[in-house]
Amino acid sequence: GFHLSGTVTEPATATEPEMTYKVAISFDRCKITSVTCGCGNKDIFYCAHVVALSLYRIRKPDQVKLRLPISETLFQMNRDQLQKFVQYLITAHHTEVLPTAQKLADEILSSNSEINQVHGAPDPTAGASIDDENCWHLDEEQVREQVKLFLSQGGYYGSGKQLNSMFAKVREMLRMRDSNGARMLTLITEQFMADPRLSLWRQQGTGITEKCRQLWDELGALWVCVVLNPHCKLEEKSCWLRQLRKWGEMDVCPLEDGNYGNELPNITNALTQSSGHSQDSLARPRRTVFTRAIEGCDLHWQDSHLQRIISSDFYMSPSYQREGESLLFNSQGQPLWLEHVPTACARVDALRSHGYPREALRLTVAIINTLRLQQQRQLEIYKHQKKELLQRGATTITNLEGWVGHPLNPIGCLFLTLTEACRLEEENCLEISDTGDSKPPVYQHVPVVTGSQDGDESYLSLALEVALMGMGQQRVMPEGLYAQDKVCRNEEQIIARLQDLELDPVLVQTLRKQCILLLEGGPFSGLGEVIHRESVPMHTFAKYLFSALLPHDADLAYKLALRAMRLPVLETTAPSGDVTHPHHLVSVVPSRYPRWFTLGHLESQQCELASTMLTAAKGDMLRLRTVLEAIQKNIHSSSLIFKLAQDAFKIATPADSNSDTTLLNVALELGLQVMRMTLSTLNWRRREMVRWLVTCATEVGVRALVSILQSWYSLFTPTEATSIVAATVMSHNTILRLSLDYPQREELASCARTLALQCAMKDPQNCALSALTLCEKDHIAFETAYQIVIDAASTGMTYTQLFTIARYMEHRGYPLRAFKLASLAMTHLNLAYNQDTHPAINDVLWACALSHSLGKNELAAIIPLVVKSVHCATVLSDILRRCTMTAPGLAGIPGRRNSGKLMSTDKAPLRQLLDATISAYINTTHSRLTHISPRHYGEFIEFLSKARETFLLAQDGHIQFAQFIDNLKQIYKGKKKLMLLVRERFG
């Protein structure tokens, strides 16, 4: 009958023994309706053993004995044979079937049992009746389990790929017209709706994760496909509609534009042109991922014109009717289909998905003919309005619903339908996103089958044409991060597919023609002369067009790419309506405009386009000028202009050949612009930018270096100009790199010195030292720089800066100047009693050593300054000790006599220092004792010992110290333990 059973042997492997499995399969009208297998494998697909048995039956039908249904065989047996049959059956399987056999026997012998009310008995081998539903076996529980598992992994471990392959399975089922397609999609959707993360995301008001969002999109698109099945029954459709509405009404149901909560309303509800985006969000109905499928349930295929389009390649209007306007045919008599474009494309997707590729192609051609006619009409409208629009320099005309990034992916759908017809492959397999297919498809031209005489069109050239039309459509940037991100993603997907096309002469002709139309298209084209301020930018698209056109028509390529460089959302246009010179705004979108979440990405795409043009224009001064002007006019981000400058520099200076001066000059000019832009703003990359500019100018040559040194104030801060720019320009490396002659070196040095003095005047604190260093080789300049330092010392400089310059002066052999600067530094310094680790201590010791080495007079001059500024006893005693160790004046200043005698602490100037040191010890002792803890007692006793050494330098020092100790014992007698230690040490 309709039941196939068999045993399947799986051969032994290195790890597993040979296994045998019992398999049973029921089938009905060429479909497998149920399966069981001893392997217990749980999967949504049949296990290998079921497949093996089915293939064996298909390939070797004569090896499988065909028997009648078991009821027929039993019918032929007499009473004895039946008895024998039943007893043998029970004996063979007594453990399994005996309880069931006993129960059935009891029921049959009971006259009023249920079994006796029914005529006949069931037969699993007899097949279903003609009215019964028949569909392929699908393990529903398994589908649920798997989807649940993949969703719980949240897009990790390749679960997104697994779910995409389940969607692909649904598409494959639809294409085979397997009724389980919709059933499987229902099971998947139920699990998606039960995903616990939905309510979590909704409560938190966060958007769904990116990966998950894309899966929901595919789910919504698949439902549109299902409900648009051209041959589904009405009751099926109403059943789907009920389900879709039920899911759509659940509050966790994701919304079409990807957000929860207070999202901005979606643009796809065709708004009136005038009201723009200001419409109240409450007025717009909530649109979920299922809304389009619900709307799709209202569409039908009964329209006679539509039926004729999809059923014949040769449907044309009679030639005598071709005069005048017609909504059904164009002037060549080819049929048009004037439905809302994304909806019409959804029909194409449905035809393609349900296994009607020819019909899908025919409808696609009708849609493209309609789009062409619209393009022509829009061109004519624009010609009438051109003058007025160009004067205004802006337009309010734009499409509120873009085709690229649209939930139904209309352009991608038409492109796929057309290219599938041109693929060079045995099996015309449907493309599935996410396949790991690395080999690009190969296409051939297949002529369009049509009733018109114009027979040179191919489906491949139509594919290119419709992709260019869709990508070039002028449209407003949608609201919300998700919708904006989708625009970018969809654009990249379409371009990736376009790059698979080999551009032969036929396609190049299509490309040129469409590009010219886009340039002339006015406000209907994203590449037209005037566009809406919030128009989706064309940079990514233009970069593809530029590279594709360049080998065939360079002028057109540049014209197009230069036109696309604009980013009007960042401009404020001159009120006069002068389009040529709009005023620039920095990259800040005024708040009354929608938020462009992808602005960073869009600006980097603009930069990519510019970089592509710069690379191509290398060596062509005229083209480079034009590109440079476009960059300066349209790019408002300093870091992007810096990136372009670096790109240009890299391309201009290849490692293996000579530099290209034209491009180098462009790099330099862009670099100078970056310097000006970032001069007064904070930029963390500023130092890198300055260094890079000097490198670039060096590569350009000595004139460029002279120029940046002379105009430093418009490019650099004084610190940058002296410490980075001039220092690098004057370095040995630069001189070698440029192999300069003496006059050139002198010119550079002179410019650097002038810069140094200007910077020192402007910012002496930070530039004085660099200025002195840069002016070392020129006496007059050096003196001038020194004078600037002296003038600034009293007001604008810190002791650290002054000590640094003083040390530099000593090192250069100007000890008296060093002494003067050190004395000035001392007047700015103040060291408290407890600052015995202050970083300036070394400077103070050095200044005193310098004074001591110069002689008694200098030492006498600096000691009063030290006494005034330093109140730290240990530092003062250190200075005192050093001054008494050697005789002063050992530096041997010419023309000075040096007595060679050690100095006494009883006489000036050391007497003053000694008194100050003793009083510092006394003050410090009292300060420390006010809040001392027992763990610091030992340290304190050591401190007093040091103090005693200093006291003893005075003539009556031992008396002074004894009095000091007595004083302490009297005042701090409460600190018994400490005073005991003091007595032990000092009596």
Short mmCIF file of C-alpha atoms in Angstrom, two decimals, residues 503-847:
data_model
loop_
_atom_site.label_atom_id
_atom_site.label_comp_id
_atom_site.label_asym_id
_atom_site.label_seq_id
_atom_site.Cartn_x
_atom_site.Cartn_y
_atom_site.Cartn_z
CA LEU A 503 31.23 45.91 -17.91
CA ASP A 504 31.23 45.08 -21.62
CA PRO A 505 30.41 47.72 -24.32
CA VAL A 506 26.63 47.10 -23.99
CA LEU A 507 26.69 47.67 -20.23
CA VAL A 508 29.03 50.68 -20.55
CA GLN A 509 26.52 52.25 -22.92
CA THR A 510 23.71 51.63 -20.39
CA LEU A 511 25.90 53.07 -17.63
CA ARG A 512 26.74 56.26 -19.57
CA LYS A 513 23.17 56.85 -20.66
CA GLN A 514 21.81 56.45 -17.13
CA CYS A 515 24.56 58.64 -15.62
CA ILE A 516 23.74 61.46 -18.03
CA LEU A 517 20.04 61.14 -17.14
CA LEU A 518 20.92 61.25 -13.42
CA LEU A 519 23.01 64.41 -13.88
CA GLU A 520 20.22 66.12 -15.81
CA GLY A 521 17.46 64.79 -13.59
CA GLY A 522 16.93 67.86 -11.47
CA PRO A 523 15.24 67.33 -8.12
CA PHE A 524 14.12 63.78 -9.02
CA SER A 525 17.70 62.55 -9.08
CA GLY A 526 20.08 62.45 -6.13
CA LEU A 527 22.75 63.62 -8.58
CA GLY A 528 20.66 66.46 -10.04
CA GLU A 529 21.74 70.09 -9.89
CA VAL A 530 19.51 70.95 -6.93
CA ILE A 531 18.59 68.64 -4.13
CA HIS A 532 16.62 68.73 -0.91
CA ARG A 533 18.68 69.69 2.14
CA GLU A 534 17.97 66.35 3.84
CA SER A 535 18.52 64.27 0.74
CA VAL A 536 20.36 60.96 1.24
CA PRO A 537 23.96 61.61 0.10
CA MET A 538 25.24 59.86 -3.03
CA HIS A 539 28.93 59.43 -2.10
CA THR A 540 29.06 55.61 -1.96
CA PHE A 541 27.08 55.31 -5.19
CA ALA A 542 29.17 57.99 -6.93
CA LYS A 543 32.39 56.23 -5.92
CA TYR A 544 31.17 53.09 -7.71
CA LEU A 545 30.07 55.11 -10.77
CA PHE A 546 33.36 57.02 -10.88
CA SER A 547 35.49 53.86 -10.85
CA ALA A 548 33.21 52.13 -13.38
CA LEU A 549 33.10 55.09 -15.79
CA LEU A 550 36.71 56.28 -15.53
CA PRO A 551 38.23 53.94 -18.13
CA HIS A 552 35.44 54.73 -20.63
CA ASP A 553 34.52 58.39 -20.12
CA ALA A 554 36.76 60.27 -17.68
CA ASP A 555 35.00 63.64 -18.14
CA LEU A 556 31.62 62.17 -17.23
CA ALA A 557 33.18 60.26 -14.30
CA TYR A 558 34.64 63.45 -12.78
CA LYS A 559 31.55 65.55 -13.47
CA LEU A 560 29.43 63.01 -11.64
CA ALA A 561 31.76 62.45 -8.69
CA LEU A 562 32.30 66.19 -8.19
CA ARG A 563 28.53 66.77 -8.24
CA ALA A 564 28.11 64.04 -5.61
CA MET A 565 30.69 65.53 -3.22
CA ARG A 566 28.10 67.80 -1.53
CA LEU A 567 26.56 67.09 1.85
CA PRO A 568 23.85 69.77 2.06
CA VAL A 569 22.65 68.85 5.54
CA LEU A 570 25.90 70.40 6.82
CA GLU A 571 25.58 73.62 4.81
CA THR A 572 23.68 76.83 5.38
CA THR A 573 23.05 78.22 1.95
CA ALA A 574 23.56 81.88 1.15
CA PRO A 575 20.17 83.63 1.36
CA SER A 576 20.65 85.13 -2.09
CA GLY A 577 20.27 81.64 -3.50
CA ASP A 578 23.77 81.67 -4.92
CA VAL A 579 24.42 77.95 -5.38
CA THR A 580 28.07 78.27 -6.28
CA HIS A 581 29.37 79.45 -2.91
CA PRO A 582 27.31 78.19 0.02
CA HIS A 583 28.53 79.31 3.44
CA HIS A 584 29.88 76.48 5.50
CA LEU A 585 28.82 75.24 8.86
CA VAL A 586 30.96 72.98 10.99
CA SER A 587 29.67 69.42 11.27
CA VAL A 588 26.86 70.25 13.64
CA VAL A 589 23.32 69.66 12.50
CA PRO A 590 20.97 72.35 13.82
CA SER A 591 18.52 70.83 16.26
CA ARG A 592 15.43 71.64 14.22
CA TYR A 593 16.55 69.07 11.68
CA PRO A 594 16.21 65.35 12.21
CA ARG A 595 19.08 63.53 13.86
CA TRP A 596 21.40 61.90 11.35
CA PHE A 597 22.73 58.98 13.35
CA THR A 598 24.91 57.79 10.47
CA LEU A 599 26.51 61.19 9.83
CA GLY A 600 29.98 59.95 10.82
CA HIS A 601 29.72 57.10 8.31
CA LEU A 602 28.39 59.41 5.60
CA GLU A 603 31.23 61.88 6.10
CA SER A 604 33.79 59.09 5.87
CA GLN A 605 32.16 57.94 2.61
CA GLN A 606 32.44 61.51 1.30
CA CYS A 607 36.14 61.37 2.20
CA GLU A 608 36.51 57.99 0.41
CA LEU A 609 35.01 59.49 -2.75
CA ALA A 610 37.44 62.42 -2.61
CA SER A 611 40.38 60.07 -2.02
CA THR A 612 39.37 57.93 -5.02
CA MET A 613 39.31 61.05 -7.23
CA LEU A 614 42.67 62.31 -5.92
CA THR A 615 44.29 58.95 -6.66
CA ALA A 616 42.88 58.91 -10.18
CA ALA A 617 43.86 62.53 -10.90
CA LYS A 618 47.53 62.05 -9.97
CA GLY A 619 49.70 63.97 -12.43
CA ASP A 620 46.80 65.98 -13.89
CA MET A 621 47.12 69.47 -12.45
CA LEU A 622 43.78 70.72 -13.77
CA ARG A 623 41.75 67.80 -12.44
CA LEU A 624 43.57 67.90 -9.10
CA ARG A 625 42.73 71.60 -8.72
CA THR A 626 39.04 70.88 -9.28
CA VAL A 627 39.03 67.98 -6.82
CA LEU A 628 40.90 70.09 -4.25
CA GLU A 629 38.32 72.88 -4.55
CA ALA A 630 35.50 70.37 -4.08
CA ILE A 631 37.19 69.04 -0.93
CA GLN A 632 37.71 72.52 0.50
CA LYS A 633 34.14 73.48 -0.24
CA ASN A 634 32.35 70.34 0.92
CA ILE A 635 34.31 68.58 3.66
CA HIS A 636 33.99 70.17 7.08
CA SER A 637 35.80 67.69 9.32
CA SER A 638 39.46 68.39 10.02
CA SER A 639 40.30 64.76 10.76
CA LEU A 640 38.88 63.68 7.39
CA ILE A 641 40.77 66.38 5.50
CA PHE A 642 43.90 65.25 7.36
CA LYS A 643 43.20 61.66 6.24
CA LEU A 644 42.88 62.89 2.64
CA ALA A 645 46.13 64.84 2.93
CA GLN A 646 47.88 61.70 4.21
CA ASP A 647 46.33 59.58 1.41
CA ALA A 648 47.46 62.09 -1.22
CA PHE A 649 50.97 62.17 0.29
CA LYS A 650 51.20 58.35 0.27
CA ILE A 651 50.10 58.13 -3.37
CA ALA A 652 52.40 61.01 -4.36
CA THR A 653 55.50 59.43 -2.81
CA PRO A 654 55.70 55.78 -3.93
CA ALA A 655 58.64 53.86 -2.45
CA ASP A 656 59.88 52.63 -5.82
CA SER A 657 59.72 55.75 -8.00
CA ASN A 658 59.91 59.54 -8.03
CA SER A 659 57.47 61.75 -6.18
CA ASP A 660 54.57 63.30 -8.04
CA THR A 661 54.81 67.06 -7.44
CA THR A 662 51.22 67.84 -8.49
CA LEU A 663 49.73 65.53 -5.90
CA LEU A 664 52.35 66.49 -3.28
CA ASN A 665 51.24 70.11 -3.57
CA VAL A 666 47.62 69.05 -3.06
CA ALA A 667 48.65 67.09 0.05
CA LEU A 668 50.45 70.16 1.37
CA GLU A 669 47.52 72.45 0.65
CA LEU A 670 45.12 70.11 2.45
CA GLY A 671 47.57 69.87 5.33
CA LEU A 672 47.73 73.67 5.62
CA GLN A 673 43.93 73.78 5.67
CA VAL A 674 43.90 71.28 8.55
CA MET A 675 46.42 73.43 10.44
CA ARG A 676 44.20 76.48 10.08
CA MET A 677 41.07 74.53 11.06
CA THR A 678 42.57 73.01 14.21
CA LEU A 679 44.69 75.97 15.36
CA SER A 680 42.19 77.28 17.87
CA THR A 681 40.23 74.10 18.61
CA LEU A 682 41.39 71.24 20.79
CA ASN A 683 42.39 68.19 18.77
CA TRP A 684 44.12 65.18 20.32
CA ARG A 685 45.93 64.46 17.04
CA ARG A 686 47.28 67.98 16.69
CA ARG A 687 50.97 67.14 17.42
CA GLU A 688 50.84 64.31 14.87
CA MET A 689 49.29 66.70 12.32
CA VAL A 690 51.99 69.34 12.86
CA ARG A 691 54.83 66.82 12.53
CA TRP A 692 53.21 65.38 9.40
CA LEU A 693 52.90 68.84 7.82
CA VAL A 694 56.63 69.51 8.28
CA THR A 695 57.41 66.12 6.69
CA CYS A 696 55.14 66.96 3.77
CA ALA A 697 56.60 70.44 3.30
CA THR A 698 60.12 68.98 3.41
CA GLU A 699 59.14 66.56 0.63
CA VAL A 700 57.77 69.46 -1.44
CA GLY A 701 61.02 71.39 -0.98
CA VAL A 702 62.79 74.38 0.52
CA ARG A 703 60.29 76.99 -0.74
CA ALA A 704 57.45 75.22 1.08
CA LEU A 705 59.49 75.21 4.31
CA VAL A 706 60.32 78.92 3.99
CA SER A 707 56.63 79.59 3.40
CA ILE A 708 55.40 77.76 6.52
CA LEU A 709 58.11 79.39 8.66
CA GLN A 710 57.13 82.85 7.42
CA SER A 711 53.38 82.37 7.92
CA TRP A 712 53.66 80.33 11.16
CA TYR A 713 51.18 82.49 13.14
CA SER A 714 48.23 81.42 10.94
CA LEU A 715 49.18 77.74 11.19
CA PHE A 716 50.81 76.96 14.55
CA THR A 717 50.87 77.98 18.19
CA PRO A 718 54.16 79.60 19.27
CA THR A 719 55.14 76.42 21.14
CA GLU A 720 54.50 74.22 18.08
CA ALA A 721 56.32 76.69 15.82
CA THR A 722 59.49 76.67 17.91
CA SER A 723 59.65 73.20 19.49
CA ILE A 724 58.34 71.14 16.53
CA VAL A 725 58.38 73.13 13.28
CA ALA A 726 61.54 75.24 13.44
CA ALA A 727 63.43 72.57 15.40
CA THR A 728 62.65 69.93 12.73
CA VAL A 729 63.41 72.28 9.85
CA MET A 730 66.83 73.12 11.38
CA SER A 731 67.67 69.49 12.17
CA HIS A 732 70.59 67.73 10.51
CA ASN A 733 68.21 65.22 8.89
CA THR A 734 66.24 67.91 7.06
CA ILE A 735 69.41 69.58 5.74
CA LEU A 736 70.62 66.19 4.45
CA ARG A 737 67.22 65.23 3.01
CA LEU A 738 67.08 68.45 0.96
CA SER A 739 70.86 68.52 0.16
CA LEU A 740 70.85 72.33 0.45
CA ASP A 741 73.65 74.67 -0.57
CA TYR A 742 74.98 77.34 1.83
CA PRO A 743 72.70 80.25 0.74
CA GLN A 744 69.61 78.04 1.05
CA ARG A 745 70.69 76.84 4.50
CA GLU A 746 71.27 80.41 5.58
CA GLU A 747 67.83 81.48 4.28
CA LEU A 748 66.12 78.68 6.24
CA ALA A 749 68.13 79.46 9.38
CA SER A 750 67.31 83.15 9.15
CA CYS A 751 63.57 82.37 8.78
CA ALA A 752 63.77 80.00 11.76
CA ARG A 753 65.48 82.68 13.91
CA THR A 754 62.91 85.32 12.99
CA LEU A 755 60.16 82.86 13.89
CA ALA A 756 61.90 82.04 17.18
CA LEU A 757 62.08 85.69 18.25
CA GLN A 758 58.45 86.34 17.26
CA CYS A 759 57.33 83.30 19.26
CA ALA A 760 59.43 84.26 22.28
CA MET A 761 57.84 87.72 22.29
CA LYS A 762 54.36 86.23 22.01
CA ASP A 763 54.77 83.40 24.53
CA PRO A 764 58.02 83.75 26.49
CA GLN A 765 57.08 81.12 29.11
CA ASN A 766 56.88 78.29 26.60
CA CYS A 767 59.17 79.50 23.82
CA ALA A 768 62.12 81.33 25.40
CA LEU A 769 64.38 78.29 25.71
CA SER A 770 63.58 77.00 22.18
CA ALA A 771 64.18 80.53 20.86
CA LEU A 772 67.62 80.75 22.53
CA THR A 773 68.55 77.33 21.15
CA LEU A 774 67.44 78.28 17.62
CA CYS A 775 69.39 81.58 17.79
CA GLU A 776 72.64 80.14 19.19
CA LYS A 777 74.62 80.58 15.96
CA ASP A 778 73.70 84.25 15.45
CA HIS A 779 75.05 86.69 18.06
CA ILE A 780 72.50 89.49 17.52
CA ALA A 781 69.52 87.13 17.50
CA PHE A 782 70.82 85.36 20.62
CA GLU A 783 71.22 88.66 22.49
CA THR A 784 67.72 89.69 21.44
CA ALA A 785 66.29 86.39 22.69
CA TYR A 786 68.14 86.79 26.03
CA GLN A 787 66.77 90.30 26.46
CA ILE A 788 63.21 89.00 25.80
CA VAL A 789 63.73 86.46 28.61
CA ILE A 790 65.01 89.09 31.06
CA ASP A 791 62.08 91.41 30.23
CA ALA A 792 59.56 88.61 30.76
CA ALA A 793 61.22 87.18 33.87
CA SER A 794 59.70 89.55 36.40
CA THR A 795 56.11 89.03 35.25
CA GLY A 796 55.30 86.17 32.96
CA MET A 797 57.65 83.31 33.88
CA THR A 798 57.75 80.64 36.58
CA TYR A 799 60.81 79.72 38.63
CA THR A 800 60.99 76.32 36.83
CA GLN A 801 61.20 77.99 33.41
CA LEU A 802 63.78 80.49 34.67
CA PHE A 803 65.95 77.83 36.37
CA THR A 804 65.86 75.74 33.14
CA ILE A 805 67.05 78.72 31.07
CA ALA A 806 69.63 79.63 33.73
CA ARG A 807 71.12 76.10 33.60
CA TYR A 808 71.11 76.31 29.78
CA MET A 809 73.05 79.61 30.04
CA GLU A 810 75.64 78.07 32.37
CA HIS A 811 75.99 75.13 29.98
CA ARG A 812 76.52 77.59 27.07
CA GLY A 813 79.29 79.32 29.03
CA TYR A 814 77.42 82.35 30.37
CA PRO A 815 77.73 81.84 34.17
CA LEU A 816 77.00 85.46 35.09
CA ARG A 817 73.84 85.45 32.97
CA ALA A 818 72.96 82.13 34.56
CA PHE A 819 73.43 83.72 38.00
CA LYS A 820 71.18 86.64 37.05
CA LEU A 821 68.40 84.31 35.87
CA ALA A 822 68.81 82.05 38.92
CA SER A 823 68.46 85.09 41.21
CA LEU A 824 65.27 86.09 39.36
CA ALA A 825 63.99 82.53 39.72
CA MET A 826 64.64 82.58 43.49
CA THR A 827 62.34 85.58 43.91
CA HIS A 828 59.41 83.50 42.53
CA LEU A 829 60.02 80.56 44.86
CA ASN A 830 58.60 79.76 48.30
CA LEU A 831 59.55 76.52 50.14
CA ALA A 832 57.66 75.85 53.41
CA TYR A 833 59.21 74.14 56.46
CA ASN A 834 57.82 70.69 55.56
CA GLN A 835 58.61 70.68 51.79
CA ASP A 836 61.88 68.80 52.14
CA THR A 837 61.23 66.74 48.93
CA HIS A 838 60.18 69.65 46.70
CA PRO A 839 61.35 69.28 43.05
CA ALA A 840 62.87 72.80 43.12
CA ILE A 841 65.39 71.86 45.87
CA ASN A 842 67.94 70.69 43.29
CA ASP A 843 67.59 74.01 41.47
CA VAL A 844 68.16 75.95 44.73
CA LEU A 845 71.28 73.88 45.58
CA TRP A 846 72.56 74.37 42.03
CA ALA A 847 71.93 78.16 42.19
#
